[in-house]
Amino acid sequence: SLNIVTFVFQNSKSAQGLVGLKNLGNTCFMNSILQCLSNTHSLRDYCLHNAHRRDLNHSRSNTALMEEFAKLIQTMWTSSSSEAVSPSEFKTQIQRYAPRFVGYNQQDAQEFLRFLLDGLHNEVNRVSVRPRGSTEDFDHLPDEEKGKKMWSKYLEREDSKVVDVFVGQLKSSLTCSHCGFCSTVFDPFWDLSLPITKKGYGEVSLMDCMRLFTKEDVLDGDEKPTCYRCKTRRRCTKKFTVQKFPKILVLHLKRFSEARRTSKLSTFVNFPLKDLDLREFSSESSNAVYHLYAVSNHSGTTMGGHYTAYCRSPSSGEWSTFNDSRVTPMSSSQVRSSDAYVLFYDPPACSPFTSFPETLLPLPLPLHSVSHCERSTFQSSRFQSSTFQPLDSFLVC
Ligand SMILES: [Zn+2]
């Protein structure tokens, strides 16, 4: 019977994550993001192997958001039916966590992603007691060391699988135009919100948007900051660079005006599917080359619109369109469009075919028995190594 189960798993649509999500009434924003996350290799595996259970922070009263999220991902990747799945239990939990998602209003997919990742992170944060804030500063250190210290300080409070996967570090440098003194600030980021370059006609490139985001900005007049050395307010220049690139890079194209989403830019932003090379935006020499694996699209206007997702399967490498309950194959040449809204990039090492063979994925046990499976001793790193754990060791539940 094991062979039959394996056969079903390898051949059903659900075994490839090609399962639609029912629209519960204007929930396409949620479905679109869930599909992008379902195709996020390391997050999917974290859920499929029940690794989140080790991290669930039981000192906190509620862990239901992560539980429901993992359950949903498991259903999308292991149920033997290819019928669309209802995310209603998950929706109940995200509403509890972020009451703004109560009801059936159209919402912003990027804001939803932020809330969701934040909620999941809080429930699997390895830090149960956050240290008291210290006034220690690292201003006397060289930038690279200061960046590292600030990062470890961040991890002392916020440390989870979600952080491992999505969080990077941004450096902003403020230079006094009078004395040349440069002060630096390091902040974690979960995604980068890129302004769309305005050109009179035609398309712009993602690199244009990145350059606009990191362009030197002059702070003058009312905005003049106080220079640490001059001890008075001075005209300064401000510039962003990426200190630490995250494993998964999420780029949000700012198509909507900030003032209550009253207008939308439908500019075609040309982005690469392969080899997005961001090294010129890096403050330290680091690896910053990415491949695209998912896009959350918004079509229509601010008045009425619809979200879909285009995702490349972490298993097969094939692209599909996820339109609520419908999942259809697509060509990679169709991925770029003026509807692209949130882009998900992973490093080349995460690309298909360099990962473990499909037969080594956990088998589609019924969920109730998965929940008793405490032998989920998997670590994602093991999947890449040749010393892979034998199959039967995680069938003992
Ligand atoms: Zn100065």
Short mmCIF file of C-alpha atoms and ligand atoms in Angstrom, two decimals:
data_model
loop_
_atom_site.label_atom_id
_atom_site.label_comp_id
_atom_site.label_asym_id
_atom_site.label_seq_id
_atom_site.Cartn_x
_atom_site.Cartn_y
_atom_site.Cartn_z
CA SER A 1 0.00 0.00 0.00
CA LEU A 2 2.93 2.30 0.59
CA ASN A 3 3.77 2.11 -3.07
CA ILE A 4 0.26 3.09 -4.00
CA VAL A 5 0.40 6.06 -1.69
CA THR A 6 3.74 7.09 -3.16
CA PHE A 7 2.32 6.67 -6.63
CA VAL A 8 -0.67 8.87 -5.85
CA PHE A 9 1.57 11.41 -4.25
CA GLN A 10 3.89 11.62 -7.19
CA ASN A 11 1.20 11.77 -9.80
CA SER A 12 -1.66 13.77 -8.41
CA LYS A 13 -1.83 17.49 -9.03
CA SER A 14 -1.83 18.12 -5.32
CA ALA A 15 1.46 16.32 -4.93
CA GLN A 16 2.95 19.12 -6.97
CA GLY A 17 1.18 21.80 -5.01
CA LEU A 18 -1.03 22.52 -8.02
CA VAL A 19 -4.15 22.97 -5.94
CA GLY A 20 -6.43 25.96 -6.13
CA LEU A 21 -7.85 27.88 -3.18
CA LYS A 22 -11.53 28.70 -2.93
CA ASN A 23 -12.44 32.35 -2.96
CA LEU A 24 -14.32 33.09 0.26
CA GLY A 25 -15.54 36.46 -1.02
CA ASN A 26 -12.90 38.97 -2.14
CA THR A 27 -10.11 36.81 -0.76
CA CYS A 28 -8.07 36.64 -3.97
CA PHE A 29 -5.42 38.87 -2.32
CA MET A 30 -4.97 36.19 0.34
CA ASN A 31 -5.04 33.27 -2.09
CA SER A 32 -2.47 34.93 -4.32
CA ILE A 33 0.00 35.36 -1.44
CA LEU A 34 -0.69 31.88 -0.04
CA GLN A 35 0.22 30.36 -3.41
CA CYS A 36 3.46 32.35 -3.53
CA LEU A 37 4.32 31.12 -0.02
CA SER A 38 3.28 27.55 -0.83
CA ASN A 39 5.88 27.61 -3.60
CA THR A 40 8.55 29.02 -1.31
CA HIS A 41 10.77 25.98 -1.05
CA SER A 42 12.12 26.26 2.48
CA LEU A 43 8.87 27.49 4.04
CA ARG A 44 6.92 24.70 2.35
CA ASP A 45 9.36 22.10 3.67
CA TYR A 46 9.24 23.61 7.13
CA CYS A 47 5.47 22.97 7.12
CA LEU A 48 5.54 19.61 5.33
CA HIS A 49 8.03 18.17 7.78
CA ASN A 50 6.20 19.59 10.77
CA ALA A 51 9.40 21.34 11.79
CA HIS A 52 7.30 24.29 13.01
CA ARG A 53 6.10 22.11 15.90
CA ARG A 54 9.51 22.20 17.52
CA ASP A 55 9.49 25.97 17.33
CA LEU A 56 5.94 26.67 18.42
CA ASN A 57 6.35 28.96 21.29
CA HIS A 58 4.12 27.42 23.92
CA SER A 59 4.79 30.14 26.41
CA ARG A 60 2.58 32.26 24.19
CA SER A 61 -1.12 31.71 24.46
CA ASN A 62 -1.86 31.24 20.80
CA THR A 63 -0.11 29.23 18.14
CA ALA A 64 -3.12 28.63 15.93
CA LEU A 65 -2.05 30.83 13.02
CA MET A 66 1.10 28.80 12.36
CA GLU A 67 -0.81 25.55 12.95
CA GLU A 68 -3.50 26.49 10.44
CA PHE A 69 -0.97 27.79 7.94
CA ALA A 70 1.05 24.57 8.11
CA LYS A 71 -2.11 22.49 7.89
CA LEU A 72 -3.14 24.39 4.76
CA ILE A 73 0.26 23.95 3.10
CA GLN A 74 0.19 20.25 3.99
CA THR A 75 -3.26 19.89 2.46
CA MET A 76 -2.15 21.72 -0.69
CA TRP A 77 0.84 19.41 -1.10
CA THR A 78 -0.49 16.07 0.13
CA SER A 79 -4.23 15.67 -0.31
CA SER A 80 -4.99 13.12 -2.95
CA SER A 81 -7.80 15.15 -4.44
CA SER A 82 -6.99 17.94 -6.83
CA GLU A 83 -10.12 19.86 -5.89
CA ALA A 84 -9.71 23.40 -4.64
CA VAL A 85 -9.05 23.72 -0.93
CA SER A 86 -10.97 26.09 1.33
CA PRO A 87 -8.68 28.33 3.40
CA SER A 88 -11.52 29.29 5.77
CA GLU A 89 -9.91 27.98 9.00
CA PHE A 90 -6.73 29.76 8.12
CA LYS A 91 -8.73 32.93 7.42
CA THR A 92 -10.33 32.70 10.86
CA GLN A 93 -6.87 32.70 12.43
CA ILE A 94 -5.42 35.55 10.38
CA GLN A 95 -8.51 37.58 11.31
CA ARG A 96 -7.87 36.86 14.94
CA TYR A 97 -4.28 37.96 14.56
CA ALA A 98 -5.02 41.00 12.40
CA PRO A 99 -8.65 42.09 12.78
CA ARG A 100 -8.31 44.36 9.76
CA PHE A 101 -8.76 41.24 7.63
CA VAL A 102 -12.18 40.54 9.12
CA GLY A 103 -14.95 40.70 6.58
CA TYR A 104 -14.85 40.52 2.87
CA ASN A 105 -13.24 43.71 1.68
CA GLN A 106 -10.60 43.71 -0.99
CA GLN A 107 -7.22 44.12 0.67
CA ASP A 108 -3.68 44.81 -0.35
CA ALA A 109 -1.67 41.65 -1.01
CA GLN A 110 1.63 43.11 0.15
CA GLU A 111 0.17 44.35 3.44
CA PHE A 112 -1.38 40.96 3.93
CA LEU A 113 1.99 39.30 3.35
CA ARG A 114 3.58 41.55 5.99
CA PHE A 115 0.90 40.75 8.57
CA LEU A 116 1.01 37.06 7.82
CA LEU A 117 4.80 36.73 8.05
CA ASP A 118 4.81 38.80 11.23
CA GLY A 119 2.10 36.61 12.75
CA LEU A 120 3.83 33.36 11.81
CA HIS A 121 7.15 34.69 13.08
CA ASN A 122 5.69 35.63 16.47
CA GLU A 123 4.37 32.13 17.01
CA VAL A 124 7.61 30.35 16.11
CA ASN A 125 10.03 32.90 17.51
CA ARG A 126 12.84 30.95 19.20
CA VAL A 127 13.17 33.80 21.66
CA SER A 128 10.64 33.40 24.44
CA VAL A 129 11.89 36.16 26.70
CA ARG A 130 13.17 39.22 24.93
CA PRO A 131 16.15 40.87 26.62
CA ARG A 132 15.70 44.35 28.00
CA GLY A 133 16.62 47.08 25.56
CA SER A 134 20.17 48.25 26.06
CA THR A 135 21.56 51.65 25.33
CA GLU A 136 24.79 50.19 24.04
CA ASP A 137 25.76 51.71 20.72
CA PHE A 138 28.23 50.51 18.15
CA ASP A 139 28.95 53.85 16.53
CA HIS A 140 32.67 53.57 17.22
CA LEU A 141 32.93 50.39 15.13
CA PRO A 142 33.63 50.15 11.41
CA ASP A 143 30.41 49.82 9.38
CA GLU A 144 30.74 46.14 8.61
CA GLU A 145 31.16 45.23 12.29
CA LYS A 146 28.44 47.61 13.35
CA GLY A 147 26.11 45.95 10.85
CA LYS A 148 26.93 42.52 12.29
CA LYS A 149 26.43 43.68 15.87
CA MET A 150 23.09 45.24 14.99
CA TRP A 151 22.06 42.02 13.28
CA SER A 152 22.91 39.87 16.33
CA LYS A 153 21.07 42.35 18.50
CA TYR A 154 18.04 41.89 16.26
CA LEU A 155 18.31 38.09 16.51
CA GLU A 156 18.38 38.31 20.30
CA ARG A 157 14.77 39.42 20.03
CA GLU A 158 13.49 38.15 16.71
CA ASP A 159 14.79 34.76 15.64
CA SER A 160 12.68 32.29 13.72
CA LYS A 161 12.53 30.25 10.55
CA VAL A 162 10.54 33.11 9.04
CA VAL A 163 13.38 35.51 9.86
CA ASP A 164 15.94 33.00 8.49
CA VAL A 165 14.08 32.96 5.22
CA PHE A 166 12.78 36.48 4.60
CA VAL A 167 14.65 39.11 6.61
CA GLY A 168 17.58 41.13 5.33
CA GLN A 169 19.34 44.21 6.61
CA LEU A 170 19.31 47.67 5.11
CA LYS A 171 21.97 50.29 5.73
CA SER A 172 21.14 53.96 5.50
CA SER A 173 24.00 56.42 5.41
CA LEU A 174 23.53 60.07 6.28
CA THR A 175 26.35 62.37 5.16
CA CYS A 176 26.69 65.97 6.37
CA SER A 177 27.27 68.33 3.45
CA HIS A 178 29.16 70.72 5.73
CA CYS A 179 31.73 68.52 7.50
CA GLY A 180 31.38 65.27 5.58
CA PHE A 181 30.60 63.23 8.72
CA CYS A 182 28.75 60.05 7.85
CA SER A 183 26.44 58.29 10.28
CA THR A 184 24.94 54.93 9.56
CA VAL A 185 21.77 53.18 10.68
CA PHE A 186 21.04 49.48 10.15
CA ASP A 187 17.49 48.21 9.96
CA PRO A 188 16.02 44.80 9.24
CA PHE A 189 13.66 44.56 6.27
CA TRP A 190 11.07 41.95 5.30
CA ASP A 191 10.68 43.22 1.77
CA LEU A 192 11.73 46.21 -0.30
CA SER A 193 9.04 48.60 -1.53
CA LEU A 194 10.33 49.97 -4.79
CA PRO A 195 9.06 53.21 -6.32
CA ILE A 196 8.30 52.85 -10.02
CA THR A 197 10.45 55.09 -12.19
CA LYS A 198 8.36 57.56 -14.11
CA LYS A 199 9.13 57.76 -17.77
CA GLY A 200 7.07 59.47 -20.39
CA TYR A 201 6.53 56.32 -22.37
CA GLY A 202 7.27 52.65 -22.59
CA GLU A 203 8.59 50.26 -20.01
CA VAL A 204 10.96 50.64 -17.10
CA SER A 205 13.26 47.99 -15.69
CA LEU A 206 13.39 46.53 -12.22
CA MET A 207 16.98 47.78 -12.02
CA ASP A 208 15.69 51.33 -12.74
CA CYS A 209 13.32 50.94 -9.75
CA MET A 210 16.12 49.59 -7.54
CA ARG A 211 18.32 52.54 -8.56
CA LEU A 212 15.53 54.97 -7.74
CA PHE A 213 15.03 53.29 -4.35
CA THR A 214 18.75 53.56 -3.51
CA LYS A 215 19.29 56.98 -5.11
CA GLU A 216 20.98 59.59 -2.98
CA ASP A 217 18.35 61.85 -1.44
CA VAL A 218 18.99 65.39 -0.22
CA LEU A 219 17.51 66.33 3.15
CA ASP A 220 17.24 70.11 3.32
CA GLY A 221 14.97 72.81 4.71
CA ASP A 222 12.57 71.43 7.32
CA GLU A 223 14.00 67.95 6.84
CA LYS A 224 17.55 68.92 7.82
CA PRO A 225 18.87 66.39 10.35
CA THR A 226 21.23 67.27 13.20
CA CYS A 227 24.83 66.42 12.36
CA TYR A 228 26.52 64.48 15.13
CA ARG A 229 29.81 66.29 14.63
CA CYS A 230 28.60 69.83 13.82
CA LYS A 231 26.01 69.58 16.63
CA THR A 232 23.60 71.56 14.51
CA ARG A 233 21.08 70.94 11.76
CA ARG A 234 22.76 70.59 8.39
CA ARG A 235 21.85 69.78 4.85
CA CYS A 236 22.58 66.05 4.48
CA THR A 237 22.45 63.37 1.83
CA LYS A 238 20.85 60.03 2.57
CA LYS A 239 21.44 56.78 0.74
CA PHE A 240 20.30 53.17 1.13
CA THR A 241 22.43 50.11 0.47
CA VAL A 242 21.70 46.48 1.29
CA GLN A 243 23.94 45.32 4.11
CA LYS A 244 22.67 41.77 4.20
CA PHE A 245 20.60 40.18 1.46
CA PRO A 246 17.86 37.83 2.67
CA LYS A 247 17.57 34.26 1.50
CA ILE A 248 14.26 35.02 -0.18
CA LEU A 249 14.04 38.52 -1.58
CA VAL A 250 10.55 40.01 -1.79
CA LEU A 251 10.25 43.09 -4.00
CA HIS A 252 7.05 45.13 -3.83
CA LEU A 253 6.34 47.43 -6.77
CA LYS A 254 4.65 50.53 -5.43
CA ARG A 255 1.82 50.67 -7.93
CA PHE A 256 -0.66 52.23 -5.54
CA SER A 257 -0.57 55.79 -4.27
CA GLU A 258 -0.06 55.90 -0.53
CA ALA A 259 -3.00 58.21 0.05
CA ARG A 260 -5.77 55.62 0.40
CA ARG A 261 -4.88 53.81 -2.80
CA THR A 262 -6.58 56.40 -4.95
CA SER A 263 -4.50 55.75 -8.02
CA LYS A 264 -2.59 52.92 -9.61
CA LEU A 265 0.40 52.91 -11.95
CA SER A 266 0.10 50.22 -14.57
CA THR A 267 3.62 50.78 -15.94
CA PHE A 268 5.21 47.66 -17.39
CA VAL A 269 8.19 46.90 -15.17
CA ASN A 270 10.58 44.56 -16.91
CA PHE A 271 12.11 42.14 -14.43
CA PRO A 272 14.45 39.22 -15.07
CA LEU A 273 13.33 35.63 -14.44
CA LYS A 274 16.93 34.59 -14.04
CA ASP A 275 20.09 36.18 -12.72
CA LEU A 276 18.75 39.30 -11.10
CA ASP A 277 22.14 40.68 -10.08
CA LEU A 278 21.86 43.21 -7.24
CA ARG A 279 25.53 43.40 -6.28
CA GLU A 280 25.71 47.09 -7.17
CA PHE A 281 23.26 47.81 -4.31
CA SER A 282 25.22 45.87 -1.74
CA SER A 283 27.26 47.70 0.91
CA GLU A 284 29.56 44.73 1.50
CA SER A 285 30.69 42.27 -1.10
CA SER A 286 28.05 39.56 -0.89
CA ASN A 287 26.21 37.15 -3.06
CA ALA A 288 23.19 38.91 -4.46
CA VAL A 289 22.05 37.00 -7.49
CA TYR A 290 18.49 35.71 -7.59
CA HIS A 291 16.02 33.79 -9.74
CA LEU A 292 12.32 34.60 -9.82
CA TYR A 293 9.95 31.91 -8.53
CA ALA A 294 6.65 33.65 -7.77
CA VAL A 295 4.68 36.78 -8.63
CA SER A 296 1.55 38.17 -7.04
CA ASN A 297 -0.34 40.03 -9.79
CA HIS A 298 -2.98 42.72 -9.48
CA SER A 299 -5.16 43.38 -12.51
CA GLY A 300 -7.78 46.08 -12.82
CA THR A 301 -8.02 49.42 -11.06
CA THR A 302 -8.14 50.75 -7.52
CA MET A 303 -11.93 50.56 -7.69
CA GLY A 304 -12.13 46.95 -8.66
CA GLY A 305 -9.32 44.53 -9.18
CA HIS A 306 -8.32 40.93 -8.96
CA TYR A 307 -5.26 39.14 -7.66
CA THR A 308 -3.67 36.03 -9.16
CA ALA A 309 -0.30 34.35 -8.70
CA TYR A 310 2.25 32.96 -11.13
CA CYS A 311 4.50 30.42 -9.43
CA ARG A 312 7.34 28.16 -10.46
CA SER A 313 7.04 24.82 -8.71
CA PRO A 314 9.93 24.08 -6.37
CA SER A 315 9.55 20.46 -7.46
CA SER A 316 9.08 20.48 -11.21
CA GLY A 317 10.37 23.94 -12.12
CA GLU A 318 7.24 24.47 -14.26
CA TRP A 319 5.24 27.71 -14.09
CA SER A 320 1.51 27.76 -13.32
CA THR A 321 -1.19 30.38 -13.01
CA PHE A 322 -3.12 30.26 -9.73
CA ASN A 323 -6.42 32.06 -10.11
CA ASP A 324 -8.34 31.25 -6.91
CA SER A 325 -9.65 27.72 -7.44
CA ARG A 326 -8.24 27.39 -10.96
CA VAL A 327 -4.68 26.27 -11.62
CA THR A 328 -3.41 26.18 -15.19
CA PRO A 329 0.00 25.60 -16.73
CA MET A 330 1.69 28.59 -18.31
CA SER A 331 4.82 29.41 -20.25
CA SER A 332 7.64 31.27 -18.53
CA SER A 333 7.39 33.84 -21.34
CA GLN A 334 4.00 34.94 -19.95
CA VAL A 335 5.25 35.66 -16.44
CA ARG A 336 6.22 39.29 -17.09
CA SER A 337 3.24 41.61 -17.27
CA SER A 338 2.13 45.05 -16.19
CA ASP A 339 0.03 43.33 -13.48
CA ALA A 340 3.13 42.16 -11.55
CA TYR A 341 2.86 43.56 -8.03
CA VAL A 342 4.96 41.52 -5.57
CA LEU A 343 7.98 39.58 -6.83
CA PHE A 344 9.57 36.64 -4.99
CA TYR A 345 13.19 35.78 -5.74
CA ASP A 346 15.31 32.93 -4.42
CA PRO A 347 19.02 32.27 -4.73
CA PRO A 348 20.15 29.90 -7.51
CA ALA A 349 20.89 27.13 -4.99
CA CYS A 350 17.16 26.85 -4.24
CA SER A 351 16.24 26.30 -7.86
CA PRO A 352 14.60 23.07 -8.94
CA PHE A 353 16.63 19.99 -9.73
CA THR A 354 19.37 20.88 -7.28
CA SER A 355 17.04 19.85 -4.49
CA PHE A 356 16.12 16.47 -3.14
CA PRO A 357 14.24 14.03 -5.32
CA GLU A 358 10.50 14.07 -5.00
CA THR A 359 10.35 10.54 -3.60
CA LEU A 360 12.05 11.73 -0.45
CA LEU A 361 9.25 14.10 0.46
CA PRO A 362 7.11 12.92 3.33
CA LEU A 363 4.26 10.74 2.28
CA PRO A 364 0.71 12.00 2.27
CA LEU A 365 -0.32 10.65 5.62
CA PRO A 366 -3.74 11.70 6.75
CA LEU A 367 -3.38 14.93 8.66
CA HIS A 368 -4.50 13.51 11.98
CA SER A 369 -1.64 11.06 11.96
CA VAL A 370 0.82 13.68 10.82
CA SER A 371 -0.13 15.63 13.89
CA HIS A 372 1.06 12.77 16.07
CA CYS A 373 4.29 12.51 14.21
CA GLU A 374 6.80 13.90 16.62
CA ARG A 375 9.75 12.41 14.85
CA SER A 376 10.01 15.32 12.52
CA THR A 377 13.68 15.60 13.15
CA PHE A 378 14.33 17.12 9.79
CA GLN A 379 16.46 20.05 9.15
CA SER A 380 16.23 21.66 5.80
CA SER A 381 20.00 21.48 5.39
CA ARG A 382 19.80 17.72 5.47
CA PHE A 383 17.80 17.71 2.30
CA GLN A 384 20.65 19.17 0.37
CA SER A 385 23.23 16.81 1.78
CA SER A 386 24.01 13.43 0.39
CA THR A 387 23.60 11.76 3.76
CA PHE A 388 19.88 11.83 3.52
CA GLN A 389 17.86 10.23 6.24
CA PRO A 390 16.34 6.94 5.10
CA LEU A 391 12.71 7.13 4.15
CA ASP A 392 11.33 4.85 6.85
CA SER A 393 12.77 6.85 9.70
CA PHE A 394 10.04 9.45 9.39
CA LEU A 395 7.25 7.03 8.77
CA VAL A 396 7.34 6.02 12.41
CA CYS A 397 4.75 8.25 13.90
ZN ZN B 1 28.54 68.05 10.00
#
